[in-house]
mmCIF file of C-alpha atoms in Angstrom:
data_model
loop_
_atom_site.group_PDB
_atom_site.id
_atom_site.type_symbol
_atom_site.label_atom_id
_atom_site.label_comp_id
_atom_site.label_asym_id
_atom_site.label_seq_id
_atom_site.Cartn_x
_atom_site.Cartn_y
_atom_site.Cartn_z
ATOM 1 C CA UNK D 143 88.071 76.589 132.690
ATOM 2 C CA UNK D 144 85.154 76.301 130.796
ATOM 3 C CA UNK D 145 81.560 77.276 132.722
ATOM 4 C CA UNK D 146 78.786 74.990 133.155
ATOM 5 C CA UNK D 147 76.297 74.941 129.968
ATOM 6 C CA UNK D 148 73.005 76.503 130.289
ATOM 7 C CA UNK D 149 70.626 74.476 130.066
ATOM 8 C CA UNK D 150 68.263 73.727 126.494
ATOM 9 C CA UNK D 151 66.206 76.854 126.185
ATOM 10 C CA UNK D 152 63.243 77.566 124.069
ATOM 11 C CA UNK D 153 62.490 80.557 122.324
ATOM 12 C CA UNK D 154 60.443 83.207 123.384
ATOM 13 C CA UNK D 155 59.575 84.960 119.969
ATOM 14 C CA UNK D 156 56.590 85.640 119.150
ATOM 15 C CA UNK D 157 54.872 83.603 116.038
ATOM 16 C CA UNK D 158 53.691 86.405 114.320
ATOM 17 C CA UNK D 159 54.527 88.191 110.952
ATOM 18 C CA UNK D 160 56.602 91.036 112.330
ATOM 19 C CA UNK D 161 57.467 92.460 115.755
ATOM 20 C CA UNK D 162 56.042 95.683 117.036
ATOM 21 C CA UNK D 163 59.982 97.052 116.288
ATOM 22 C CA UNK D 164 59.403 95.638 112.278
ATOM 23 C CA UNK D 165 61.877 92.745 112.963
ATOM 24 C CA UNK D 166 60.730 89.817 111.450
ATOM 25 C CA UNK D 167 60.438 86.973 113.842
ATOM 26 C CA UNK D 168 60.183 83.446 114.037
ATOM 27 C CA UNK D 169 57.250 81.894 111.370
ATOM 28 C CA UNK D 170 58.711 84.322 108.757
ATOM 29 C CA UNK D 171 62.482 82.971 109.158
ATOM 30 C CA UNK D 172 60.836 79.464 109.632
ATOM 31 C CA UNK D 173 59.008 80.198 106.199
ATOM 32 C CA UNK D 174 62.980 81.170 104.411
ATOM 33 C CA UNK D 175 64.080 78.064 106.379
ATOM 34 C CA UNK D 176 61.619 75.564 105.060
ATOM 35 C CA UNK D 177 62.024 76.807 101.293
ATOM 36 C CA UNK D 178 65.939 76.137 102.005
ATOM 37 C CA UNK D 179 65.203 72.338 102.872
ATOM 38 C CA UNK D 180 63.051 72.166 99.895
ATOM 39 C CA UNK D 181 65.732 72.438 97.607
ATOM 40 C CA UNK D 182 67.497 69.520 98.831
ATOM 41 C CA UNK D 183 68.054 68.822 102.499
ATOM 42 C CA UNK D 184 66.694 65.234 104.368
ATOM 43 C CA UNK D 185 63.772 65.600 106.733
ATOM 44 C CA UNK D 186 65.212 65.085 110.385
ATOM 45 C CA UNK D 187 62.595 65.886 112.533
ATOM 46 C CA UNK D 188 62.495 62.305 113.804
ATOM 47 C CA UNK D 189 65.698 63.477 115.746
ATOM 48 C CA UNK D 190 68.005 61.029 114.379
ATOM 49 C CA UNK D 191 70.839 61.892 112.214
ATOM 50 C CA UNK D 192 73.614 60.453 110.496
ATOM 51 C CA UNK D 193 76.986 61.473 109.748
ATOM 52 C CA UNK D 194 78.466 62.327 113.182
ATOM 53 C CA UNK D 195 81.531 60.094 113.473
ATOM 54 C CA UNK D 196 81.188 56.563 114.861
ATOM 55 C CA UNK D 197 79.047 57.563 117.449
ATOM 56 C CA UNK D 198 75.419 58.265 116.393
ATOM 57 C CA UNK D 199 74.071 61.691 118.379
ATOM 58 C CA UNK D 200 70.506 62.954 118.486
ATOM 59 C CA UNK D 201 69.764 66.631 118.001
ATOM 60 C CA UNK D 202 68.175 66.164 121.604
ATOM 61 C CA UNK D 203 71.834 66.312 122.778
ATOM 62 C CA UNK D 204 73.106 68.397 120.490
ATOM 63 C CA UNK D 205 70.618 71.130 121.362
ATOM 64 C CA UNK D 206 71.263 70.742 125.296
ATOM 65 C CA UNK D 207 74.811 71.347 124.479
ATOM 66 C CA UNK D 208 74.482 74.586 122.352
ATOM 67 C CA UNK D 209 71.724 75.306 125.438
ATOM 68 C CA UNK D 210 68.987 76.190 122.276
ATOM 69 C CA UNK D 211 66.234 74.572 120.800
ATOM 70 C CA UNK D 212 65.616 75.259 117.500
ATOM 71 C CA UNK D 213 61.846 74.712 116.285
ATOM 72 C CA UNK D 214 63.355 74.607 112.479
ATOM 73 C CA UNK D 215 65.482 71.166 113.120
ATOM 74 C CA UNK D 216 66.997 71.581 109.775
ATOM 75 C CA UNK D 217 69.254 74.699 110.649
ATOM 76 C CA UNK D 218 70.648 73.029 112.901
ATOM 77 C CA UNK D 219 71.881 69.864 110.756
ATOM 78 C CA UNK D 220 73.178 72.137 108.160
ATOM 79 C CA UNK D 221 75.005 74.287 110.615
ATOM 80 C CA UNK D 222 76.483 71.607 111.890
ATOM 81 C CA UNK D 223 77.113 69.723 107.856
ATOM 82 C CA UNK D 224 81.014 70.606 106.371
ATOM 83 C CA UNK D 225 81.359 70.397 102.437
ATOM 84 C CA UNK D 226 83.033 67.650 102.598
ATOM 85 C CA UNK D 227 80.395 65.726 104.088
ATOM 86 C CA UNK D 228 78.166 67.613 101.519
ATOM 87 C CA UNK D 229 80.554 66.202 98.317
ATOM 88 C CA UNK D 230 80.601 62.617 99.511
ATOM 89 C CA UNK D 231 76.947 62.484 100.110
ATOM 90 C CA UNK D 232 74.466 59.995 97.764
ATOM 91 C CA UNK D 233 71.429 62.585 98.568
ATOM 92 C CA UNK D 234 71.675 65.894 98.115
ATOM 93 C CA UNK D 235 72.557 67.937 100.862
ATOM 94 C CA UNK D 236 73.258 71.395 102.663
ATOM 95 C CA UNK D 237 76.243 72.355 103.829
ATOM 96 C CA UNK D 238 77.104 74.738 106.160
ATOM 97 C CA UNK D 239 79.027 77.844 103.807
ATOM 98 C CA UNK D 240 75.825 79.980 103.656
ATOM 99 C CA UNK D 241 75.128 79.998 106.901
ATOM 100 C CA UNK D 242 78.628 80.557 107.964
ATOM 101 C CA UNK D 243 78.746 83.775 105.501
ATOM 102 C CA UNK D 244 75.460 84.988 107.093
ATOM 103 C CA UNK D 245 76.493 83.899 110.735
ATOM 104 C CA UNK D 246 79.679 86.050 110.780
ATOM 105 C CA UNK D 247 78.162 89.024 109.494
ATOM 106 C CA UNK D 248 75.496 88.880 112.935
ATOM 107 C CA UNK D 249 78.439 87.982 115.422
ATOM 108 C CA UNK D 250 79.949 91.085 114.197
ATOM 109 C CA UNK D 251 77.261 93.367 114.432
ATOM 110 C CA UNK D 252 76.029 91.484 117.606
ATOM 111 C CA UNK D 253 80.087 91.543 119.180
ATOM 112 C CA UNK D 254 79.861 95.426 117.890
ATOM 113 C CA UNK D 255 76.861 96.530 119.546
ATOM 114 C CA UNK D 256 78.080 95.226 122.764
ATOM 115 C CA UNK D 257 81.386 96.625 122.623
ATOM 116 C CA UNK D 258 79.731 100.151 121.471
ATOM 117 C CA UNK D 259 77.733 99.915 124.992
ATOM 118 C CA UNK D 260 80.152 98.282 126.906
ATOM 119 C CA UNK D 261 82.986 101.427 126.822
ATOM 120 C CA UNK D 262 81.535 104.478 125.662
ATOM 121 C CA UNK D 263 85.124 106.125 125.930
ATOM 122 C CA UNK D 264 87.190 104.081 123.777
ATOM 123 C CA UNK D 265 87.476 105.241 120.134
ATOM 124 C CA UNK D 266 86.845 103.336 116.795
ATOM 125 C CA UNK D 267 90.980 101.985 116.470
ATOM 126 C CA UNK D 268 90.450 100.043 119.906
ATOM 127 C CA UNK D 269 86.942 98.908 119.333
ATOM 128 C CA UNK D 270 88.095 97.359 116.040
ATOM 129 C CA UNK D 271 90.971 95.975 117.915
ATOM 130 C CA UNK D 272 88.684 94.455 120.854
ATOM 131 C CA UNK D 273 86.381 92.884 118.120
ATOM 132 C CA UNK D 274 88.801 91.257 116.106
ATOM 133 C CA UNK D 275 90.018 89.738 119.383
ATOM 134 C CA UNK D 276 86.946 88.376 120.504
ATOM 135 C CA UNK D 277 85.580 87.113 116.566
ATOM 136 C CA UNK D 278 88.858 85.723 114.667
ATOM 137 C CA UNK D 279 89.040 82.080 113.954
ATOM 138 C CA UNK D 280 91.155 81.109 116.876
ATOM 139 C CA UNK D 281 89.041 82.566 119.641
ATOM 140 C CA UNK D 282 86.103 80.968 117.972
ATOM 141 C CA UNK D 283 87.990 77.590 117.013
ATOM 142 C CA UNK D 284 88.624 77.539 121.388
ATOM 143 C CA UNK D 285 85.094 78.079 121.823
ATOM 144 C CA UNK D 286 84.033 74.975 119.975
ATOM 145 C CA UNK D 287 86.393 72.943 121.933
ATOM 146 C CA UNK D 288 85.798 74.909 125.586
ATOM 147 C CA UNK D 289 82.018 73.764 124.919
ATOM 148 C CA UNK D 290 82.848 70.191 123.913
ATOM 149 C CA UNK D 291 81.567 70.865 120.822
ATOM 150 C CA UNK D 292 83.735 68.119 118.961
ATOM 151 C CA UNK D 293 81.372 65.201 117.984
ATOM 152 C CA UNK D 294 78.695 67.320 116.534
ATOM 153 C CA UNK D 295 80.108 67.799 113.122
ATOM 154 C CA UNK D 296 79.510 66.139 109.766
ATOM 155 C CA UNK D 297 82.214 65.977 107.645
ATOM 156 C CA UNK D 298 82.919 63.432 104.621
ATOM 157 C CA UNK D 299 85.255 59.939 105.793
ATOM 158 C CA UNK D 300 88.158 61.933 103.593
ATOM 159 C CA UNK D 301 87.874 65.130 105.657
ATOM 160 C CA UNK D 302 87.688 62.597 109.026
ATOM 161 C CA UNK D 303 90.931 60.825 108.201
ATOM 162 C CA UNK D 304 92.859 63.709 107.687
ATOM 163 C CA UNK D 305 91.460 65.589 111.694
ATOM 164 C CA UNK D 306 89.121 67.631 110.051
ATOM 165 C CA UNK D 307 87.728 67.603 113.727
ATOM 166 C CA UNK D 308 90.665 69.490 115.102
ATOM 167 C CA UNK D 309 91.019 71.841 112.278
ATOM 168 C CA UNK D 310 89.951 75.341 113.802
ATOM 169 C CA UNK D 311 88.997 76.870 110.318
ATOM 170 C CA UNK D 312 86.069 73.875 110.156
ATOM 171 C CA UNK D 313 85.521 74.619 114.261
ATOM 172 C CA UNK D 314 85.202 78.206 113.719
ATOM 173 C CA UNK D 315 83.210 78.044 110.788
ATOM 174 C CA UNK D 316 80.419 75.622 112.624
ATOM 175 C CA UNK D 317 80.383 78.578 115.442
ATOM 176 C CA UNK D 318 79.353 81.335 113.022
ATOM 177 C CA UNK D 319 77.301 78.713 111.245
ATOM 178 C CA UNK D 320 74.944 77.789 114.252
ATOM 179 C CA UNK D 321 74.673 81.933 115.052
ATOM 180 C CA UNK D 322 73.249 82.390 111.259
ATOM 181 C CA UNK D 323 70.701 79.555 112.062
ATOM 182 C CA UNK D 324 69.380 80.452 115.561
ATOM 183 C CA UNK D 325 69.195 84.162 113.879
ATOM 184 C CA UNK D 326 66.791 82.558 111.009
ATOM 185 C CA UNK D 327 64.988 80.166 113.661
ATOM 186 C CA UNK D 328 64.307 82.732 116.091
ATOM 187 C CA UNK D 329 65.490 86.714 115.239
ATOM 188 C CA UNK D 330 68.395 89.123 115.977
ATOM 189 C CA UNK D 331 67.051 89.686 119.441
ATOM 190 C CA UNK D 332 67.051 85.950 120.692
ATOM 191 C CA UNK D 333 70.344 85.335 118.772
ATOM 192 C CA UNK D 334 71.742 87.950 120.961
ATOM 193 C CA UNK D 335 70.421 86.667 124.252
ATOM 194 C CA UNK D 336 71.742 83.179 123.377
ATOM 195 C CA UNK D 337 75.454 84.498 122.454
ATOM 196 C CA UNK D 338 75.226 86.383 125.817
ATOM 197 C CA UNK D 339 74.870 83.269 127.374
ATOM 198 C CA UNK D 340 76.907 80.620 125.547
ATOM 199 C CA UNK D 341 79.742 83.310 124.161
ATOM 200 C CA UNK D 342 80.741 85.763 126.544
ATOM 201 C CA UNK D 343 80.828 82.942 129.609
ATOM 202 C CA UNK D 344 82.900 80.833 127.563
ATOM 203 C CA UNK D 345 85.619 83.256 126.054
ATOM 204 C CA UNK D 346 84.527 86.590 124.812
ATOM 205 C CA UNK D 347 84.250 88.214 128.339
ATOM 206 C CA UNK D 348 85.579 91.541 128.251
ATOM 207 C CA UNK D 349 88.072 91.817 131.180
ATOM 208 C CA UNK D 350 89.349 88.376 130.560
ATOM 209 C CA UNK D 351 90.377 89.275 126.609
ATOM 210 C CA UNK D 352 91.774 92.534 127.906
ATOM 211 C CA UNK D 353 94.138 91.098 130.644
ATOM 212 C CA UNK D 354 95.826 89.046 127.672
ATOM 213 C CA UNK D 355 95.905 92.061 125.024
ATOM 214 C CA UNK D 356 99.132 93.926 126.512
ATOM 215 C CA UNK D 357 99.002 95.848 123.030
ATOM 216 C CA UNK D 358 95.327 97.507 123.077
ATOM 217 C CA UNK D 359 96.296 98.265 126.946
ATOM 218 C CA UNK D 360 99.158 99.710 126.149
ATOM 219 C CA UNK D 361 97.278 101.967 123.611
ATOM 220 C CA UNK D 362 94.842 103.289 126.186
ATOM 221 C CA UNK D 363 97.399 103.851 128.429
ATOM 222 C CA UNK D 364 99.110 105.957 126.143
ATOM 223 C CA UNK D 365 95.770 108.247 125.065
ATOM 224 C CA UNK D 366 94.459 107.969 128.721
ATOM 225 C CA UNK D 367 97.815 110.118 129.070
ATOM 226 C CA UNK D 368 97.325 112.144 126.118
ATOM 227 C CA UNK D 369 100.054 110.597 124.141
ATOM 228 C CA UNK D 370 100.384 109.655 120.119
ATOM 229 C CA UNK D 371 99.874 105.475 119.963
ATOM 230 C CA UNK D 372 102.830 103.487 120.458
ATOM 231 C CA UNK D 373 105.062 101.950 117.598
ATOM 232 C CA UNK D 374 106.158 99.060 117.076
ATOM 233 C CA UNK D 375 109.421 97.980 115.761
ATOM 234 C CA UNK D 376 111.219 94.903 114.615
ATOM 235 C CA UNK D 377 114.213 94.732 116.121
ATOM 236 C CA UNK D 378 115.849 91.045 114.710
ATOM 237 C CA UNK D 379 114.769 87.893 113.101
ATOM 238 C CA UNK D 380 117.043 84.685 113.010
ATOM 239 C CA UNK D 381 116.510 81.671 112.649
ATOM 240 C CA UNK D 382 115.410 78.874 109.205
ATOM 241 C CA UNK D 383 112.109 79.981 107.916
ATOM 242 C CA UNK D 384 110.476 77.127 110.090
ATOM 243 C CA UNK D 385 111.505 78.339 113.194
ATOM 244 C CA UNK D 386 111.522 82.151 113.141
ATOM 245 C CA UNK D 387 112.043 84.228 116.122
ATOM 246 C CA UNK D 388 111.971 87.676 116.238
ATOM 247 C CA UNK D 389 112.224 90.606 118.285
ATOM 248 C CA UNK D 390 110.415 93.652 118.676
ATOM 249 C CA UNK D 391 110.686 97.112 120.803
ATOM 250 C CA UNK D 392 107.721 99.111 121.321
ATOM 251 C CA UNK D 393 108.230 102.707 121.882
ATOM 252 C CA UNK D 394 106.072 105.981 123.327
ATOM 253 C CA UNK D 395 107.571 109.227 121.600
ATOM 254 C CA UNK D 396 111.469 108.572 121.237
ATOM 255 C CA UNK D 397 111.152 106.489 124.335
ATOM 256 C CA UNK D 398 111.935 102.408 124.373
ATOM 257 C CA UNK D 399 109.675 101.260 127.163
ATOM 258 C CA UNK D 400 109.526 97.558 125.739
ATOM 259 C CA UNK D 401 110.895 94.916 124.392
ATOM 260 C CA UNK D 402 109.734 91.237 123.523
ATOM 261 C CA UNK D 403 111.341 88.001 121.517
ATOM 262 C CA UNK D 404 108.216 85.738 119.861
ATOM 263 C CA UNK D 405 107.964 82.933 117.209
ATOM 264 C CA UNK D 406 105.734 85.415 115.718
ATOM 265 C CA UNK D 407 106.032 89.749 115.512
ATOM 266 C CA UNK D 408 102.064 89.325 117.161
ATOM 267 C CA UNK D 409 103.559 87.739 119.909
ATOM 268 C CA UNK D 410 106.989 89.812 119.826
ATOM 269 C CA UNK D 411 104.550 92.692 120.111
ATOM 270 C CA UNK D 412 102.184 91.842 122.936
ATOM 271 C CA UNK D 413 105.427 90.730 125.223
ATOM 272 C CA UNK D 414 107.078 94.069 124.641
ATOM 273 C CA UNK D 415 103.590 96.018 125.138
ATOM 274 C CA UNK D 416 103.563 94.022 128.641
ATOM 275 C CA UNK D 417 106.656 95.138 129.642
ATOM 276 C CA UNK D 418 105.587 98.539 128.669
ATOM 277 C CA UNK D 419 102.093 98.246 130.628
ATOM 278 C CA UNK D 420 104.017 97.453 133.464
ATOM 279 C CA UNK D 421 106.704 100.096 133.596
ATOM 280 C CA UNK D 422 103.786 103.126 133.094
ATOM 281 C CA UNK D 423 101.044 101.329 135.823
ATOM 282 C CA UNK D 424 104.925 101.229 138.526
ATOM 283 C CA UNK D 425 105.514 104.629 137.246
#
């Protein structure tokens, strides 16, 4: 179930050049962000913008549900703007690609750093494996809909008639979108504190991701015990190409300890490393 949203916050960067620590903070990413409307984006500091579907929103409610408030309005509408919406446009406008780009690159390094600090003992292979978890498209896609994120997109009337809405590459790609703008509104620091808030209550919480990856389990197991990782191996496949199934044993040395049937070898994989997980923890 999804949490309660925090409530809209303000930012509590400082307006000066640079930081004490050399990170630039708010006026200079406000200065990058105003030459970026310059070159083509609509004024909407009046709070009323168009393009959201049939129901008109305000950035007002937008920014309670995101639980930020951005002082550079624009970032927001552009994080929010597909290219569709972009193409079909009579004014020239924004879309949302170049913040995306720079958006994922911060979730990584911000998913990273807490990883890093959050389990000192675990080596590079399962940190990788953690992060990927928490930062590919579907995880992000289910946090866009877990925070009822759903109406505040613009995308062009094609895009709309063919569920652009429900498309998780567009749902994840307005996630990493917004992160790139709060980091340009308001720094690396506050961008950190607000994914605290709004990412790890809503999906990325450690324990929760763990207890569903049988597979990176099953690999600490196996080096908590001083063994080589576990393999994987595909067993069968049947079935017409549009409805594979296959089958997968997992082993430990020469020994079998799993064994798991999915549409998919991922999910062939994680049911065998369950049954695996749970033979060594009864052991």
């Amino acid at each position: 179930m999804c949490p309660t949203l925090p409530g809209k916050r303000t930012s509590a960067v400082p307006s000066q050049t640079r930081s004490a620590s050399g990170e630039p903070t708010r006026r200079s990413y406000s200065r990058k962000a105003t030459q970026l409307r310059k070159r083509g984006s609509p004024n909407h500091s009046n709070g009323k913008v168009s393009g959201f579907g049939a129901r008109g929103v305000t950035l007002a409610e937008i920014e309670a549900q995101i639980g930020y408030s951005f002082s550079d309005k624009e970032l927001l509408v552009r994080a929010l703007t597909h290219r569709s919406f972009s193409q079909e446009s009579s004014t020239p406008t924004l879309d949302n690609e170049r913040l995306e780009f720079l958006g994922d690159a911060v979730l990584q390094l911000i998913v990273t750093e807490k990883l890093w600090k959050d389990f000192p003992t675990d080596d590079e292979g399962v940190l990788t494996h953690m992060r990927s978890e928490r930062v590919n498209g579907r995880s992000l896609a289910g946090i866009f809909r877990c925070r009822g994120m759903g109406n505040f997109l613009r995308l062009g009337k094609g895009e709309e008639k063919t569920g652009g809405r429900q498309k998780p590459s567009i749902q994840a790609g307005a996630i990493e979108a917004l992160v790139g703008a709060i980091y340009l509104d308001a720094g690396y620091t506050r961008c950190v504190q607000w994914a605290e808030s709004w990412f790890w209550s809503a999906g990325l919480n450690e324990k929760k991701v763990l207890s569903q990856d049988f597979k990176s389990q099953l690999q600490r197991l196996a080096q908590k015990n001083g063994n080589k990782p576990p393999g994987y191996r595909l067993v069968r496949e049947s079935g017409p190409e549009h409805e594979k199934e296959f089958e997968v044993e997992v082993r430990l040395g020469r020994k079998v300890l799993g064994r798991g049937q999915g549409t998919t070898k991922k999910a062939a994989e994680q049911v065998a490393a369950k049954e695996a997980v749970h033979k060594i923890e009864e052991a």
